mmCIF file of N, CA and C in Angstrom:
data_model
loop_
_atom_site.group_PDB
_atom_site.id
_atom_site.type_symbol
_atom_site.label_atom_id
_atom_site.label_comp_id
_atom_site.label_asym_id
_atom_site.label_seq_id
_atom_site.Cartn_x
_atom_site.Cartn_y
_atom_site.Cartn_z
ATOM 1 N N MET A 318 16.874 7.651 22.207
ATOM 2 C CA MET A 318 16.658 7.584 21.173
ATOM 3 C C MET A 318 17.168 7.968 20.141
ATOM 4 N N ALA A 319 16.934 6.805 19.137
ATOM 5 C CA ALA A 319 17.563 7.513 18.089
ATOM 6 C C ALA A 319 17.396 8.689 17.010
ATOM 7 N N LEU A 320 18.531 8.886 16.466
ATOM 8 C CA LEU A 320 18.638 9.975 15.494
ATOM 9 C C LEU A 320 18.466 9.803 14.110
ATOM 10 N N VAL A 321 17.418 9.302 13.098
ATOM 11 C CA VAL A 321 17.173 8.987 12.228
ATOM 12 C C VAL A 321 17.770 9.619 10.722
ATOM 13 N N VAL A 322 18.978 9.483 10.163
ATOM 14 C CA VAL A 322 19.516 10.532 9.237
ATOM 15 C C VAL A 322 19.208 9.375 7.654
ATOM 16 N N TYR A 323 18.792 8.318 7.695
ATOM 17 C CA TYR A 323 19.133 8.148 6.121
ATOM 18 C C TYR A 323 18.209 6.879 6.552
ATOM 19 N N VAL A 324 17.412 6.002 5.672
ATOM 20 C CA VAL A 324 16.943 4.621 5.249
ATOM 21 C C VAL A 324 17.010 4.333 3.887
ATOM 22 N N GLY A 325 17.491 2.926 4.307
ATOM 23 C CA GLY A 325 17.881 2.265 3.006
ATOM 24 C C GLY A 325 17.931 0.557 3.299
ATOM 25 N N ARG A 326 17.078 0.334 1.785
ATOM 26 C CA ARG A 326 17.415 -0.985 1.464
ATOM 27 C C ARG A 326 18.053 -1.766 1.024
ATOM 28 N N GLY A 327 18.584 -3.044 0.765
ATOM 29 C CA GLY A 327 19.389 -3.937 0.016
ATOM 30 C C GLY A 327 19.783 -5.197 0.580
ATOM 31 N N ASP A 328 21.463 -5.544 0.396
ATOM 32 C CA ASP A 328 22.213 -6.559 1.003
ATOM 33 C C ASP A 328 22.494 -5.575 1.711
ATOM 34 N N ALA A 329 21.854 -5.907 3.435
ATOM 35 C CA ALA A 329 21.934 -5.108 4.758
ATOM 36 C C ALA A 329 23.295 -4.832 5.154
ATOM 37 N N LYS A 330 24.344 -5.892 5.060
ATOM 38 C CA LYS A 330 25.719 -5.641 5.684
ATOM 39 C C LYS A 330 26.313 -5.378 4.376
ATOM 40 N N ALA A 331 26.230 -5.207 3.412
ATOM 41 C CA ALA A 331 27.241 -4.959 2.284
ATOM 42 C C ALA A 331 26.453 -3.502 2.476
ATOM 43 N N ARG A 332 25.013 -2.688 2.170
ATOM 44 C CA ARG A 332 25.163 -1.533 2.636
ATOM 45 C C ARG A 332 25.789 -0.751 3.217
ATOM 46 N N LEU A 333 26.089 -1.500 4.638
ATOM 47 C CA LEU A 333 26.541 -0.352 5.779
ATOM 48 C C LEU A 333 27.792 -0.412 5.807
ATOM 49 N N LEU A 334 28.616 -1.652 4.963
ATOM 50 C CA LEU A 334 29.884 -1.246 4.786
ATOM 51 C C LEU A 334 30.343 -0.185 3.708
ATOM 52 N N ALA A 335 29.554 0.140 2.480
ATOM 53 C CA ALA A 335 29.471 1.068 1.433
ATOM 54 C C ALA A 335 29.208 2.411 2.439
ATOM 55 N N HIS A 336 28.384 2.356 3.158
ATOM 56 C CA HIS A 336 27.852 3.500 3.663
ATOM 57 C C HIS A 336 28.638 3.779 4.869
ATOM 58 N N ALA A 337 29.761 3.281 5.734
ATOM 59 C CA ALA A 337 30.777 3.239 6.622
ATOM 60 C C ALA A 337 32.281 4.395 5.665
ATOM 61 N N LYS A 338 31.894 3.752 4.387
ATOM 62 C CA LYS A 338 33.300 4.431 3.630
ATOM 63 C C LYS A 338 32.824 6.093 3.094
ATOM 64 N N ASP A 339 31.052 6.136 2.868
ATOM 65 C CA ASP A 339 30.992 7.432 2.667
ATOM 66 C C ASP A 339 31.235 8.684 3.427
ATOM 67 N N PRO A 340 31.657 9.654 3.133
ATOM 68 C CA PRO A 340 32.170 10.702 4.251
ATOM 69 C C PRO A 340 30.982 11.296 4.697
ATOM 70 N N VAL A 341 29.977 11.491 4.578
ATOM 71 C CA VAL A 341 28.660 12.251 5.740
ATOM 72 C C VAL A 341 28.368 10.671 6.009
ATOM 73 N N LYS A 342 27.569 9.590 5.062
ATOM 74 C CA LYS A 342 26.990 8.524 5.986
ATOM 75 C C LYS A 342 27.998 7.973 6.890
ATOM 76 N N GLY A 343 29.010 7.950 6.974
ATOM 77 C CA GLY A 343 30.061 7.122 7.751
ATOM 78 C C GLY A 343 30.227 8.030 9.007
ATOM 79 N N GLN A 344 29.405 9.074 9.045
ATOM 80 C CA GLN A 344 29.566 9.548 10.302
ATOM 81 C C GLN A 344 28.575 9.266 11.699
ATOM 82 N N TYR A 345 27.944 8.492 10.970
ATOM 83 C CA TYR A 345 26.915 7.919 11.753
ATOM 84 C C TYR A 345 26.795 6.366 11.684
ATOM 85 N N GLU A 346 26.108 5.865 12.931
ATOM 86 C CA GLU A 346 26.273 4.505 12.865
ATOM 87 C C GLU A 346 24.992 3.575 12.203
ATOM 88 N N GLY A 347 24.813 2.711 11.530
ATOM 89 C CA GLY A 347 24.155 2.519 11.011
ATOM 90 C C GLY A 347 23.709 0.898 11.769
ATOM 91 N N ILE A 348 22.347 0.919 11.591
ATOM 92 C CA ILE A 348 21.767 -0.739 12.384
ATOM 93 C C ILE A 348 20.974 -1.174 11.352
ATOM 94 N N ILE A 349 20.582 -2.729 11.421
ATOM 95 C CA ILE A 349 20.051 -3.375 10.422
ATOM 96 C C ILE A 349 18.589 -3.840 11.325
ATOM 97 N N LEU A 350 17.884 -3.779 10.839
ATOM 98 C CA LEU A 350 16.483 -4.087 10.929
ATOM 99 C C LEU A 350 15.449 -4.878 10.806
ATOM 100 N N ALA A 351 16.208 -5.561 9.316
ATOM 101 C CA ALA A 351 15.719 -6.505 8.882
ATOM 102 C C ALA A 351 16.955 -7.085 8.110
ATOM 103 N N ASN A 352 17.541 -8.107 8.282
ATOM 104 C CA ASN A 352 18.840 -8.843 8.031
ATOM 105 C C ASN A 352 18.456 -9.572 6.837
ATOM 106 N N ASN A 353 17.917 -9.034 5.875
ATOM 107 C CA ASN A 353 17.693 -9.626 4.174
ATOM 108 C C ASN A 353 16.695 -11.157 4.842
ATOM 109 N N ASN A 354 16.088 -10.966 5.591
ATOM 110 C CA ASN A 354 14.712 -11.724 5.766
ATOM 111 C C ASN A 354 13.468 -11.129 5.786
ATOM 112 N N ILE A 355 12.643 -10.243 4.871
ATOM 113 C CA ILE A 355 11.438 -10.161 4.343
ATOM 114 C C ILE A 355 11.542 -9.842 2.727
ATOM 115 N N SER A 356 10.493 -9.979 2.497
ATOM 116 C CA SER A 356 10.288 -10.369 0.676
ATOM 117 C C SER A 356 10.687 -8.786 0.215
ATOM 118 N N TYR A 357 10.872 -8.714 -1.155
ATOM 119 C CA TYR A 357 11.204 -7.538 -1.858
ATOM 120 C C TYR A 357 10.049 -6.431 -1.805
ATOM 121 N N ALA A 358 8.825 -6.947 -1.949
ATOM 122 C CA ALA A 358 7.805 -6.077 -1.635
ATOM 123 C C ALA A 358 7.306 -5.065 -0.112
ATOM 124 N N GLU A 359 8.075 -6.141 0.675
ATOM 125 C CA GLU A 359 7.736 -5.304 2.052
ATOM 126 C C GLU A 359 9.206 -4.561 2.097
ATOM 127 N N ALA A 360 9.989 -5.068 1.595
ATOM 128 C CA ALA A 360 11.395 -3.947 1.944
ATOM 129 C C ALA A 360 11.401 -2.830 1.127
ATOM 130 N N ARG A 361 10.750 -2.758 -0.301
ATOM 131 C CA ARG A 361 10.187 -1.410 -1.153
ATOM 132 C C ARG A 361 9.541 -0.724 0.223
ATOM 133 N N GLY A 362 8.178 -1.238 -0.200
ATOM 134 C CA GLY A 362 7.547 -0.435 1.139
ATOM 135 C C GLY A 362 7.614 0.052 2.520
ATOM 136 N N LEU A 363 8.596 -0.852 3.147
ATOM 137 C CA LEU A 363 8.948 -0.521 4.480
ATOM 138 C C LEU A 363 10.165 1.037 4.021
ATOM 139 N N GLU A 364 10.869 0.398 3.127
ATOM 140 C CA GLU A 364 11.854 2.064 2.945
ATOM 141 C C GLU A 364 10.946 3.184 2.546
ATOM 142 N N GLN A 365 9.887 3.079 1.850
ATOM 143 C CA GLN A 365 9.265 4.382 1.757
ATOM 144 C C GLN A 365 8.419 4.589 3.044
ATOM 145 N N LEU A 366 7.880 3.834 3.647
ATOM 146 C CA LEU A 366 6.871 4.325 4.578
ATOM 147 C C LEU A 366 7.850 4.923 6.066
ATOM 148 N N LEU A 367 9.272 4.595 5.912
ATOM 149 C CA LEU A 367 9.957 4.699 6.977
ATOM 150 C C LEU A 367 10.530 5.996 6.664
ATOM 151 N N ILE A 368 11.116 6.457 5.338
ATOM 152 C CA ILE A 368 11.271 7.714 4.553
ATOM 153 C C ILE A 368 10.408 8.792 5.204
ATOM 154 N N ASP A 369 8.815 8.392 4.816
ATOM 155 C CA ASP A 369 7.883 9.373 5.225
ATOM 156 C C ASP A 369 7.749 9.656 6.471
ATOM 157 N N HIS A 370 8.032 8.346 7.545
ATOM 158 C CA HIS A 370 7.721 8.696 8.810
ATOM 159 C C HIS A 370 8.711 9.647 9.243
ATOM 160 N N TYR A 371 9.865 9.731 9.212
ATOM 161 C CA TYR A 371 11.098 10.327 9.317
ATOM 162 C C TYR A 371 11.511 11.642 8.501
ATOM 163 N N GLY A 372 9.939 12.196 7.990
ATOM 164 C CA GLY A 372 10.553 13.384 7.586
ATOM 165 C C GLY A 372 10.494 13.699 5.356
ATOM 166 N N GLY A 373 10.656 12.804 5.130
ATOM 167 C CA GLY A 373 10.767 12.525 3.799
ATOM 168 C C GLY A 373 12.279 13.065 3.580
ATOM 169 N N THR A 374 11.941 13.126 2.103
ATOM 170 C CA THR A 374 13.681 13.037 1.361
ATOM 171 C C THR A 374 13.967 14.872 2.098
ATOM 172 N N SER A 375 13.394 15.629 2.335
ATOM 173 C CA SER A 375 13.696 17.009 2.777
ATOM 174 C C SER A 375 14.362 16.909 4.175
ATOM 175 N N ASN A 376 14.218 15.886 4.384
ATOM 176 C CA ASN A 376 14.579 16.023 6.318
ATOM 177 C C ASN A 376 15.607 14.815 6.544
ATOM 178 N N LEU A 377 15.805 13.968 5.277
ATOM 179 C CA LEU A 377 16.805 12.901 5.751
ATOM 180 C C LEU A 377 18.071 12.738 4.552
ATOM 181 N N LEU A 378 18.731 12.389 4.627
ATOM 182 C CA LEU A 378 19.979 12.304 3.659
ATOM 183 C C LEU A 378 19.584 11.727 2.422
ATOM 184 N N ASN A 379 18.619 10.705 2.434
ATOM 185 C CA ASN A 379 18.143 10.121 1.355
ATOM 186 C C ASN A 379 17.813 11.302 0.177
ATOM 187 N N ILE A 380 18.082 11.073 -1.384
ATOM 188 C CA ILE A 380 18.019 11.963 -2.291
ATOM 189 C C ILE A 380 17.068 11.734 -2.878
ATOM 190 N N LYS A 381 16.352 10.843 -2.520
ATOM 191 C CA LYS A 381 14.654 10.136 -3.849
ATOM 192 C C LYS A 381 14.362 9.265 -2.546
ATOM 193 N N ASN A 382 12.886 9.107 -2.809
ATOM 194 C CA ASN A 382 12.100 8.447 -2.188
ATOM 195 C C ASN A 382 12.338 7.070 -3.126
ATOM 196 N N GLY A 383 12.116 5.946 -2.033
ATOM 197 C CA GLY A 383 12.109 4.567 -2.451
ATOM 198 C C GLY A 383 11.529 3.636 -3.556
ATOM 199 N N ILE A 384 10.500 4.699 -3.375
ATOM 200 C CA ILE A 384 9.145 4.221 -4.653
ATOM 201 C C ILE A 384 8.563 5.655 -5.179
ATOM 202 N N GLY A 385 8.917 5.791 -6.351
ATOM 203 C CA GLY A 385 8.298 6.851 -7.139
ATOM 204 C C GLY A 385 6.921 7.231 -6.992
ATOM 205 N N ALA A 386 6.296 8.210 -7.041
ATOM 206 C CA ALA A 386 4.976 8.729 -7.451
ATOM 207 C C ALA A 386 4.403 8.021 -8.138
ATOM 208 N N LEU A 387 5.084 7.509 -9.163
ATOM 209 C CA LEU A 387 3.934 6.928 -10.335
ATOM 210 C C LEU A 387 4.256 5.354 -10.753
ATOM 211 N N ASN A 388 4.826 4.605 -9.948
ATOM 212 C CA ASN A 388 5.492 3.293 -9.520
ATOM 213 C C ASN A 388 4.037 2.915 -9.273
ATOM 214 N N VAL A 389 3.836 1.669 -10.581
ATOM 215 C CA VAL A 389 2.781 1.037 -10.706
ATOM 216 C C VAL A 389 2.085 0.101 -9.528
ATOM 217 N N LYS A 390 3.696 0.135 -9.026
ATOM 218 C CA LYS A 390 3.538 -1.146 -8.503
ATOM 219 C C LYS A 390 3.393 -0.292 -6.359
ATOM 220 N N ARG A 391 3.407 0.763 -6.695
ATOM 221 C CA ARG A 391 3.495 1.736 -5.602
ATOM 222 C C ARG A 391 2.518 0.999 -4.028
ATOM 223 N N SER A 392 1.091 1.114 -4.301
ATOM 224 C CA SER A 392 0.276 0.930 -3.291
ATOM 225 C C SER A 392 0.676 -0.571 -2.965
ATOM 226 N N GLU A 393 0.621 -1.538 -3.796
ATOM 227 C CA GLU A 393 1.435 -2.888 -3.548
ATOM 228 C C GLU A 393 2.069 -3.134 -2.403
ATOM 229 N N TYR A 394 3.746 -2.007 -2.464
ATOM 230 C CA TYR A 394 4.696 -2.331 -1.812
ATOM 231 C C TYR A 394 4.228 -1.748 -0.443
ATOM 232 N N LEU A 395 3.456 -0.828 -0.422
ATOM 233 C CA LEU A 395 3.304 0.067 0.718
ATOM 234 C C LEU A 395 2.305 -0.833 1.740
ATOM 235 N N GLN A 396 1.531 -1.175 0.790
ATOM 236 C CA GLN A 396 0.730 -2.395 1.487
ATOM 237 C C GLN A 396 1.223 -3.690 2.459
ATOM 238 N N ALA A 397 2.500 -4.321 1.314
ATOM 239 C CA ALA A 397 3.336 -5.048 2.185
ATOM 240 C C ALA A 397 4.221 -4.611 3.205
ATOM 241 N N GLY A 398 4.852 -3.337 3.093
ATOM 242 C CA GLY A 398 5.663 -2.695 3.892
ATOM 243 C C GLY A 398 4.927 -2.431 5.414
ATOM 244 N N ALA A 399 3.452 -2.080 5.356
ATOM 245 C CA ALA A 399 2.587 -1.452 6.078
ATOM 246 C C ALA A 399 2.471 -2.173 7.791
ATOM 247 N N PRO A 400 2.476 -3.607 7.374
ATOM 248 C CA PRO A 400 2.469 -4.480 8.986
ATOM 249 C C PRO A 400 3.969 -4.545 9.578
ATOM 250 N N LEU A 401 4.869 -4.165 9.324
ATOM 251 C CA LEU A 401 6.137 -3.863 9.736
ATOM 252 C C LEU A 401 6.569 -2.612 10.628
ATOM 253 N N LEU A 402 6.067 -1.320 9.418
ATOM 254 C CA LEU A 402 6.167 -0.371 10.388
ATOM 255 C C LEU A 402 6.128 0.314 12.041
ATOM 256 N N LYS A 403 5.017 -0.252 12.405
ATOM 257 C CA LYS A 403 4.523 -0.271 13.838
ATOM 258 C C LYS A 403 6.002 -0.686 14.762
ATOM 259 N N GLU A 404 6.375 -1.133 14.456
ATOM 260 C CA GLU A 404 7.253 -2.663 14.807
ATOM 261 C C GLU A 404 8.782 -1.797 15.167
ATOM 262 N N LEU A 405 9.147 -1.679 13.470
ATOM 263 C CA LEU A 405 10.377 -1.621 13.670
ATOM 264 C C LEU A 405 10.093 0.499 13.988
ATOM 265 N N VAL A 406 9.171 1.235 14.001
ATOM 266 C CA VAL A 406 9.274 2.382 14.518
ATOM 267 C C VAL A 406 9.703 2.499 16.315
ATOM 268 N N GLU A 407 9.003 1.483 17.019
ATOM 269 C CA GLU A 407 9.156 1.329 18.228
ATOM 270 C C GLU A 407 10.214 0.453 18.622
ATOM 271 N N ILE A 408 11.226 -0.116 17.987
ATOM 272 C CA ILE A 408 12.440 -0.232 17.803
ATOM 273 C C ILE A 408 13.725 0.864 17.629
ATOM 274 N N ILE A 409 13.043 1.307 17.104
ATOM 275 C CA ILE A 409 13.936 2.892 16.001
ATOM 276 C C ILE A 409 13.943 3.770 17.090
ATOM 277 N N GLY A 410 12.575 4.051 17.178
ATOM 278 C CA GLY A 410 11.933 5.288 17.981
ATOM 279 C C GLY A 410 13.021 6.621 17.209
ATOM 280 N N GLY A 411 13.238 7.652 17.778
ATOM 281 C CA GLY A 411 13.661 8.554 17.138
ATOM 282 C C GLY A 411 12.711 9.377 16.817
ATOM 283 N N SER A 412 13.369 10.716 15.789
ATOM 284 C CA SER A 412 12.943 11.459 15.304
ATOM 285 C C SER A 412 13.379 12.188 13.493
#
């Protein structure tokens, strides 16, 4: 079972390389769940849904949410990411 400490999106390989150089994030092994193969809306929504699922910014190294509460496309992004959430949580496991 994995310990989830950070959730992110972007160019997957580049982000992992950048995090590996970070003194805090570099202590953890990063995994790629969607290797640049989902839409922008799916990525935005999924990032926020995973942040929420794993306890929010108060429980993770994420310093801000993936989607701001006032973002006019928040609902659209969350709906786009929702179908992927269950499958990825099953892959990740963890708390």
